[in-house]
Short mmCIF file of N, CA, C and O in Angstrom, two decimals:
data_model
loop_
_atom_site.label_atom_id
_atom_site.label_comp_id
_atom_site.label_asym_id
_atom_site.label_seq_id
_atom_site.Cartn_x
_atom_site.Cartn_y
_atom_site.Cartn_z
N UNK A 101 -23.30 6.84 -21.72
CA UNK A 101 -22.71 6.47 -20.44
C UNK A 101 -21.62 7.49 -20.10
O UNK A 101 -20.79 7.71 -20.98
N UNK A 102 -21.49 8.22 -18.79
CA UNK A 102 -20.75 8.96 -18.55
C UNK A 102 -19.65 8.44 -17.68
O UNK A 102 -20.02 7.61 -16.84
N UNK A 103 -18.35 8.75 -17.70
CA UNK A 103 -17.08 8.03 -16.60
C UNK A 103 -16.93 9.55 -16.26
O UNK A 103 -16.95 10.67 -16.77
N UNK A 104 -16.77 8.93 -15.15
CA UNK A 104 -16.25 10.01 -14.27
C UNK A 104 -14.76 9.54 -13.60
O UNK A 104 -14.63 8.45 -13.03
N UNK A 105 -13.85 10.36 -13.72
CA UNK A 105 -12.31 9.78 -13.35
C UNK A 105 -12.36 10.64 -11.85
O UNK A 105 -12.78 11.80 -11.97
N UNK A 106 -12.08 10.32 -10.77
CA UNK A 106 -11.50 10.76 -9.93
C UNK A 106 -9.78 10.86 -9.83
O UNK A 106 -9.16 9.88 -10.25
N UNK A 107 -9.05 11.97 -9.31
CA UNK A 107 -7.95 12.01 -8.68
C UNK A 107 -7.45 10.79 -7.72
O UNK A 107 -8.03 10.43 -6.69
N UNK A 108 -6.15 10.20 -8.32
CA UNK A 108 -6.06 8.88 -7.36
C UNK A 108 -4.17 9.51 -6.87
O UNK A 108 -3.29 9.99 -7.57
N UNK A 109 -4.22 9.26 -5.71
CA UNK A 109 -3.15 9.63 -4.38
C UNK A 109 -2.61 8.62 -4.15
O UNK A 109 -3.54 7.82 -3.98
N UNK A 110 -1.35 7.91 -3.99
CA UNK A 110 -0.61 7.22 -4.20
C UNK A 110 0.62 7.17 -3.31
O UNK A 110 1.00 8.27 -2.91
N UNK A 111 1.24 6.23 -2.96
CA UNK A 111 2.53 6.07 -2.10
C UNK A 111 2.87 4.80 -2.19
O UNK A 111 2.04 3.89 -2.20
N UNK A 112 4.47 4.58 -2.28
CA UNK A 112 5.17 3.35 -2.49
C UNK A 112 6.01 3.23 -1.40
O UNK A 112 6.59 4.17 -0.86
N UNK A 113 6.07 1.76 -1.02
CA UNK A 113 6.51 1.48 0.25
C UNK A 113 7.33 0.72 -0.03
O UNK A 113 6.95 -0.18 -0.78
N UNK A 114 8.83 0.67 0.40
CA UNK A 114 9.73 -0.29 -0.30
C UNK A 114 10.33 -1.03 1.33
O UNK A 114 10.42 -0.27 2.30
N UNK A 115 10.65 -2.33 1.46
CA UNK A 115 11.13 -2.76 2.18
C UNK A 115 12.38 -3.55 1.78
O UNK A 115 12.61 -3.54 0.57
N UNK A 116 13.28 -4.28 2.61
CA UNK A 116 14.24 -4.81 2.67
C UNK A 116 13.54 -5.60 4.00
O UNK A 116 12.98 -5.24 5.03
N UNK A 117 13.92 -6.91 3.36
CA UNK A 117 13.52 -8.39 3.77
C UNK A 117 14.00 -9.07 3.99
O UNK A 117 14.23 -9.66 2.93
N UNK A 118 14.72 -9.90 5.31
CA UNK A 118 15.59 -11.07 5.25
C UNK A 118 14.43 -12.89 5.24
O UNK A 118 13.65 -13.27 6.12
N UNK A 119 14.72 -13.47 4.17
CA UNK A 119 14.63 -14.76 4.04
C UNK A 119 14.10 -15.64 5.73
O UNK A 119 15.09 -15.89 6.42
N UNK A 120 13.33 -15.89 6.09
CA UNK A 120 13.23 -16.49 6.98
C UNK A 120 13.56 -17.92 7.06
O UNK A 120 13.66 -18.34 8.22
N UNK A 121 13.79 -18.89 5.99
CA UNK A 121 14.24 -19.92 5.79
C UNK A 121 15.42 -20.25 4.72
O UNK A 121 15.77 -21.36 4.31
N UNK A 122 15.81 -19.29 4.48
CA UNK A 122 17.67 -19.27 3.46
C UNK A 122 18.09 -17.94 4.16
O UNK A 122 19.07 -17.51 3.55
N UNK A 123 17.82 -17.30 4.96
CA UNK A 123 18.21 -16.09 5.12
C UNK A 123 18.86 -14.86 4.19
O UNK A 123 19.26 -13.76 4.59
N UNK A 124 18.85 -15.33 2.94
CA UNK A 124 19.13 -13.89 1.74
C UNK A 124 18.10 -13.10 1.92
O UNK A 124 16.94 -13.40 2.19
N UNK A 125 18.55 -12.12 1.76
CA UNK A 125 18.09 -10.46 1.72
C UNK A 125 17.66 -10.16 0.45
O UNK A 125 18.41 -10.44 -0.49
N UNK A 126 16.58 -9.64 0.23
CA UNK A 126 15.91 -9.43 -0.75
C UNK A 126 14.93 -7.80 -0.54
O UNK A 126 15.06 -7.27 0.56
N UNK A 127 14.12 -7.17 -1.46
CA UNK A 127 13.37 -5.69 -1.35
C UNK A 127 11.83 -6.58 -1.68
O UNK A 127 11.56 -7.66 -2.18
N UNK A 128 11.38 -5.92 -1.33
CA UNK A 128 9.92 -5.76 -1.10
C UNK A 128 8.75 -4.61 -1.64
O UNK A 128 8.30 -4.01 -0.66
N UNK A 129 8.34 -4.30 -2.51
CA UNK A 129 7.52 -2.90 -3.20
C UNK A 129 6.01 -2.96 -3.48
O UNK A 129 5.49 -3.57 -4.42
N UNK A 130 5.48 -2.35 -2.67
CA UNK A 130 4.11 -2.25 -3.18
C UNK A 130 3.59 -0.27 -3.35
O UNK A 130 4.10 0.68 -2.75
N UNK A 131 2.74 -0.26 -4.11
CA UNK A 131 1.86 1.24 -4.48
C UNK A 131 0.18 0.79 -3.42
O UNK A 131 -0.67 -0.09 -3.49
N UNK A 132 0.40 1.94 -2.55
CA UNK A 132 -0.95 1.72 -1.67
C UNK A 132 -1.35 3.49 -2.82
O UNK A 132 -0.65 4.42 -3.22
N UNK A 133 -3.20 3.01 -2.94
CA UNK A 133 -3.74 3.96 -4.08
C UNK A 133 -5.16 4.42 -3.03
O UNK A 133 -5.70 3.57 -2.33
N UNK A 134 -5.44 5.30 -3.05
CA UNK A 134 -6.81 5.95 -2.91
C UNK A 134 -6.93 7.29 -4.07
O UNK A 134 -6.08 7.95 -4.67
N UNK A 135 -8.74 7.31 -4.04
CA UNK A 135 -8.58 8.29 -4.77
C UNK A 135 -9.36 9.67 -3.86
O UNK A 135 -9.80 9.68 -2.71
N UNK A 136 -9.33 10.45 -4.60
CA UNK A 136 -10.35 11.71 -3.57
C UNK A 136 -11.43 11.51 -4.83
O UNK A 136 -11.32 11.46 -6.05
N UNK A 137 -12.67 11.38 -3.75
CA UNK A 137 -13.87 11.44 -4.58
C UNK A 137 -14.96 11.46 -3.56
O UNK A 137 -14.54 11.51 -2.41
N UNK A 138 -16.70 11.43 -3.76
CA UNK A 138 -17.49 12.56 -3.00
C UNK A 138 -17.87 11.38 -1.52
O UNK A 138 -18.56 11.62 -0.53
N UNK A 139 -17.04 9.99 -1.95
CA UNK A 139 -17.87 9.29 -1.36
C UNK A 139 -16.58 8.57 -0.50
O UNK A 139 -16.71 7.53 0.15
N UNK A 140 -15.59 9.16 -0.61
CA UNK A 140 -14.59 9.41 0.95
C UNK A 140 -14.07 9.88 1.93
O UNK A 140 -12.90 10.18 2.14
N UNK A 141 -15.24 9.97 2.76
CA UNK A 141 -15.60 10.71 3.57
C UNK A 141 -14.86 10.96 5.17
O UNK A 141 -14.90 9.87 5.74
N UNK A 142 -14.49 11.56 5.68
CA UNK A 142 -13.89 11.72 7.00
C UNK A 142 -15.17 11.54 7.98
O UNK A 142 -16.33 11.87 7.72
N UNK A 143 -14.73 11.00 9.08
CA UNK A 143 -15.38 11.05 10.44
C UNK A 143 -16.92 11.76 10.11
O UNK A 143 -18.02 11.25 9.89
N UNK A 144 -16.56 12.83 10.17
CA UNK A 144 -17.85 14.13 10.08
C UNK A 144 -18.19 14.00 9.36
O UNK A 144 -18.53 15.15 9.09
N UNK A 145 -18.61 13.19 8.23
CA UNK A 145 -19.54 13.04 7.38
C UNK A 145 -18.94 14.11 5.87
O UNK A 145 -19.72 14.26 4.94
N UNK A 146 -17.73 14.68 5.82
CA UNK A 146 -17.08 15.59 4.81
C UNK A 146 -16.36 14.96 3.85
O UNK A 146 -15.56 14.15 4.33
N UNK A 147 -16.35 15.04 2.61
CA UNK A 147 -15.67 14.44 1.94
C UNK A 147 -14.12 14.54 2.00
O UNK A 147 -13.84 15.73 1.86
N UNK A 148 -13.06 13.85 2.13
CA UNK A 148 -11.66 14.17 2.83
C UNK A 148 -11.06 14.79 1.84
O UNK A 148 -11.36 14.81 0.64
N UNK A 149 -10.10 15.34 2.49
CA UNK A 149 -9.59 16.54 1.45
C UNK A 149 -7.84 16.04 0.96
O UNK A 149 -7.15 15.34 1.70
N UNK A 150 -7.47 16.44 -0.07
CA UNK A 150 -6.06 15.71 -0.45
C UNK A 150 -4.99 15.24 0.32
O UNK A 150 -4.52 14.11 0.22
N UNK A 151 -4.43 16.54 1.46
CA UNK A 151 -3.83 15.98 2.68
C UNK A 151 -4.38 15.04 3.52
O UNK A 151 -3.53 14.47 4.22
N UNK A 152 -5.56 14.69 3.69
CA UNK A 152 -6.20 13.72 4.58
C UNK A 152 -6.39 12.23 3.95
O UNK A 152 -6.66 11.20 4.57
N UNK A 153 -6.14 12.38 2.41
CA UNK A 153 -6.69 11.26 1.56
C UNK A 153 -5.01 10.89 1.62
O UNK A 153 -4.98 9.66 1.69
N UNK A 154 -3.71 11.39 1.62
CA UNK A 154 -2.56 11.26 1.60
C UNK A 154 -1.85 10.74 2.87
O UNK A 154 -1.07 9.79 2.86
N UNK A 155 -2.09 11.27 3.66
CA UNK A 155 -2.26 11.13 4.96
C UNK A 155 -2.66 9.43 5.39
O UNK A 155 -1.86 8.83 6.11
N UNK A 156 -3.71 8.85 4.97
CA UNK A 156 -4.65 7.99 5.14
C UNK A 156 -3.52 6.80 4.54
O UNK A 156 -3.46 5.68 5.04
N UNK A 157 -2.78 7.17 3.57
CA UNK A 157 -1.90 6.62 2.30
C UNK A 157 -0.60 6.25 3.07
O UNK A 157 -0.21 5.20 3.57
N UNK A 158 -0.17 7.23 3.00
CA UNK A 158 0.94 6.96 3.89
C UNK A 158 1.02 6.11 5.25
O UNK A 158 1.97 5.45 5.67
N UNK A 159 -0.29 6.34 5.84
CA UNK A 159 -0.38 5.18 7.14
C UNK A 159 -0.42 3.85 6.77
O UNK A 159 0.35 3.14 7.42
N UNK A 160 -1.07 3.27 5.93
CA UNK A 160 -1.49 2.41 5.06
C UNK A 160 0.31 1.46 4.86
O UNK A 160 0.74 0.37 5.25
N UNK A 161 0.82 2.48 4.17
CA UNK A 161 1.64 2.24 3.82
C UNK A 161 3.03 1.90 4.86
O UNK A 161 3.94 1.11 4.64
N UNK A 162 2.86 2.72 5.93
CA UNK A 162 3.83 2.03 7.28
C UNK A 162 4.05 1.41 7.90
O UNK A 162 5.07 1.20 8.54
N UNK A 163 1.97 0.44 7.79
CA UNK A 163 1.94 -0.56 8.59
C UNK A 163 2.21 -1.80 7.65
O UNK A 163 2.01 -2.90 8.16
N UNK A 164 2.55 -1.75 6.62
CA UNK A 164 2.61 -2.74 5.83
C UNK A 164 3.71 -3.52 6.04
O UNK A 164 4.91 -3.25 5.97
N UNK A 165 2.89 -4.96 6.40
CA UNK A 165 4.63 -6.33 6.58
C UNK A 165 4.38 -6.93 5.59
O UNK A 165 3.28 -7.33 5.19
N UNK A 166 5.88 -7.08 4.92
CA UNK A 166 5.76 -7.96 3.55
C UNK A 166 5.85 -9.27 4.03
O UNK A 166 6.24 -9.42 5.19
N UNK A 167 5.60 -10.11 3.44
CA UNK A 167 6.39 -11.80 3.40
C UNK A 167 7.58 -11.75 3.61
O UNK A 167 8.35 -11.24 2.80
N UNK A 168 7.83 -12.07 4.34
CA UNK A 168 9.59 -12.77 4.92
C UNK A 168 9.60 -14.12 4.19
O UNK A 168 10.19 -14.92 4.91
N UNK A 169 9.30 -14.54 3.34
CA UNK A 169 9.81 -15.61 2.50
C UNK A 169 10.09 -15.08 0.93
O UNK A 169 9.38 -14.33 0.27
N UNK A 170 11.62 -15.87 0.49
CA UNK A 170 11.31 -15.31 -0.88
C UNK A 170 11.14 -15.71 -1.78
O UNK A 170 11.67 -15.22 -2.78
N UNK A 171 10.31 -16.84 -1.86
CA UNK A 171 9.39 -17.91 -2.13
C UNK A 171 10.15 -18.93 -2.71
O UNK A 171 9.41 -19.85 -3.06
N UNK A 172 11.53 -19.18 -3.00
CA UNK A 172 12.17 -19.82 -3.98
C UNK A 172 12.66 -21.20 -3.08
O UNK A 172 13.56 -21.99 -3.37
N UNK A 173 11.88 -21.22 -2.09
CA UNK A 173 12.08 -22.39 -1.53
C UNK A 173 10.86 -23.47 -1.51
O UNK A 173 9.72 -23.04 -1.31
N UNK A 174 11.10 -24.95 -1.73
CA UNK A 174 9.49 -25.98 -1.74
C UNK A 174 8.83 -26.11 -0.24
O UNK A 174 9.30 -25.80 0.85
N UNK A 175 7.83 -26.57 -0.53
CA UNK A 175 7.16 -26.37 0.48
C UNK A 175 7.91 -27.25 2.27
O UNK A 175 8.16 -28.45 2.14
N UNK A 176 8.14 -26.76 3.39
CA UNK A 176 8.85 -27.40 4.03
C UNK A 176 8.09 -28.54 5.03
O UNK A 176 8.67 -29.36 5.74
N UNK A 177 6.58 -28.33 4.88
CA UNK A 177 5.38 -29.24 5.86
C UNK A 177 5.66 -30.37 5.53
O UNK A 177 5.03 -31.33 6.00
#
């Protein structure tokens, strides 16, 4: 059996969060991952190239809304 590892491209997105129901302020962190490999392909049918696979990462990563709760509260329904 052969593995094949692809190159994986990476970006961390950190936020600052206010509590929507205690209002404390709290951070927020996630890692958005792609990798470059033959079968991620751009528009044109080309396999995308590191800036484009990074690129892709970083957008990913801007639109991201965390939870505004910071969960340490019971349920309020």
């Amino acid at each position: 059996m052969t593995r094949i590892s692809y190159t994986e491209v990476s970006h961390t997105a950190k936020r600052r969060v206010t509590c929507t129901v205690c209002g404390k302020k709290f951070n927020r962190q996630r890692t958005f991952t792609n990798t470059i490999n033959p079968f991620n392909k751009a528009e044109s049918g080309v396999p995308k190239t590191f800036d484009e696979v990074k690129a892709d990462v970083i957008l990913l990563a801007q639109q991201w809304q965390p939870e505004s709760d910071c969960g340490k509260h019971e349920d309020q329904s």
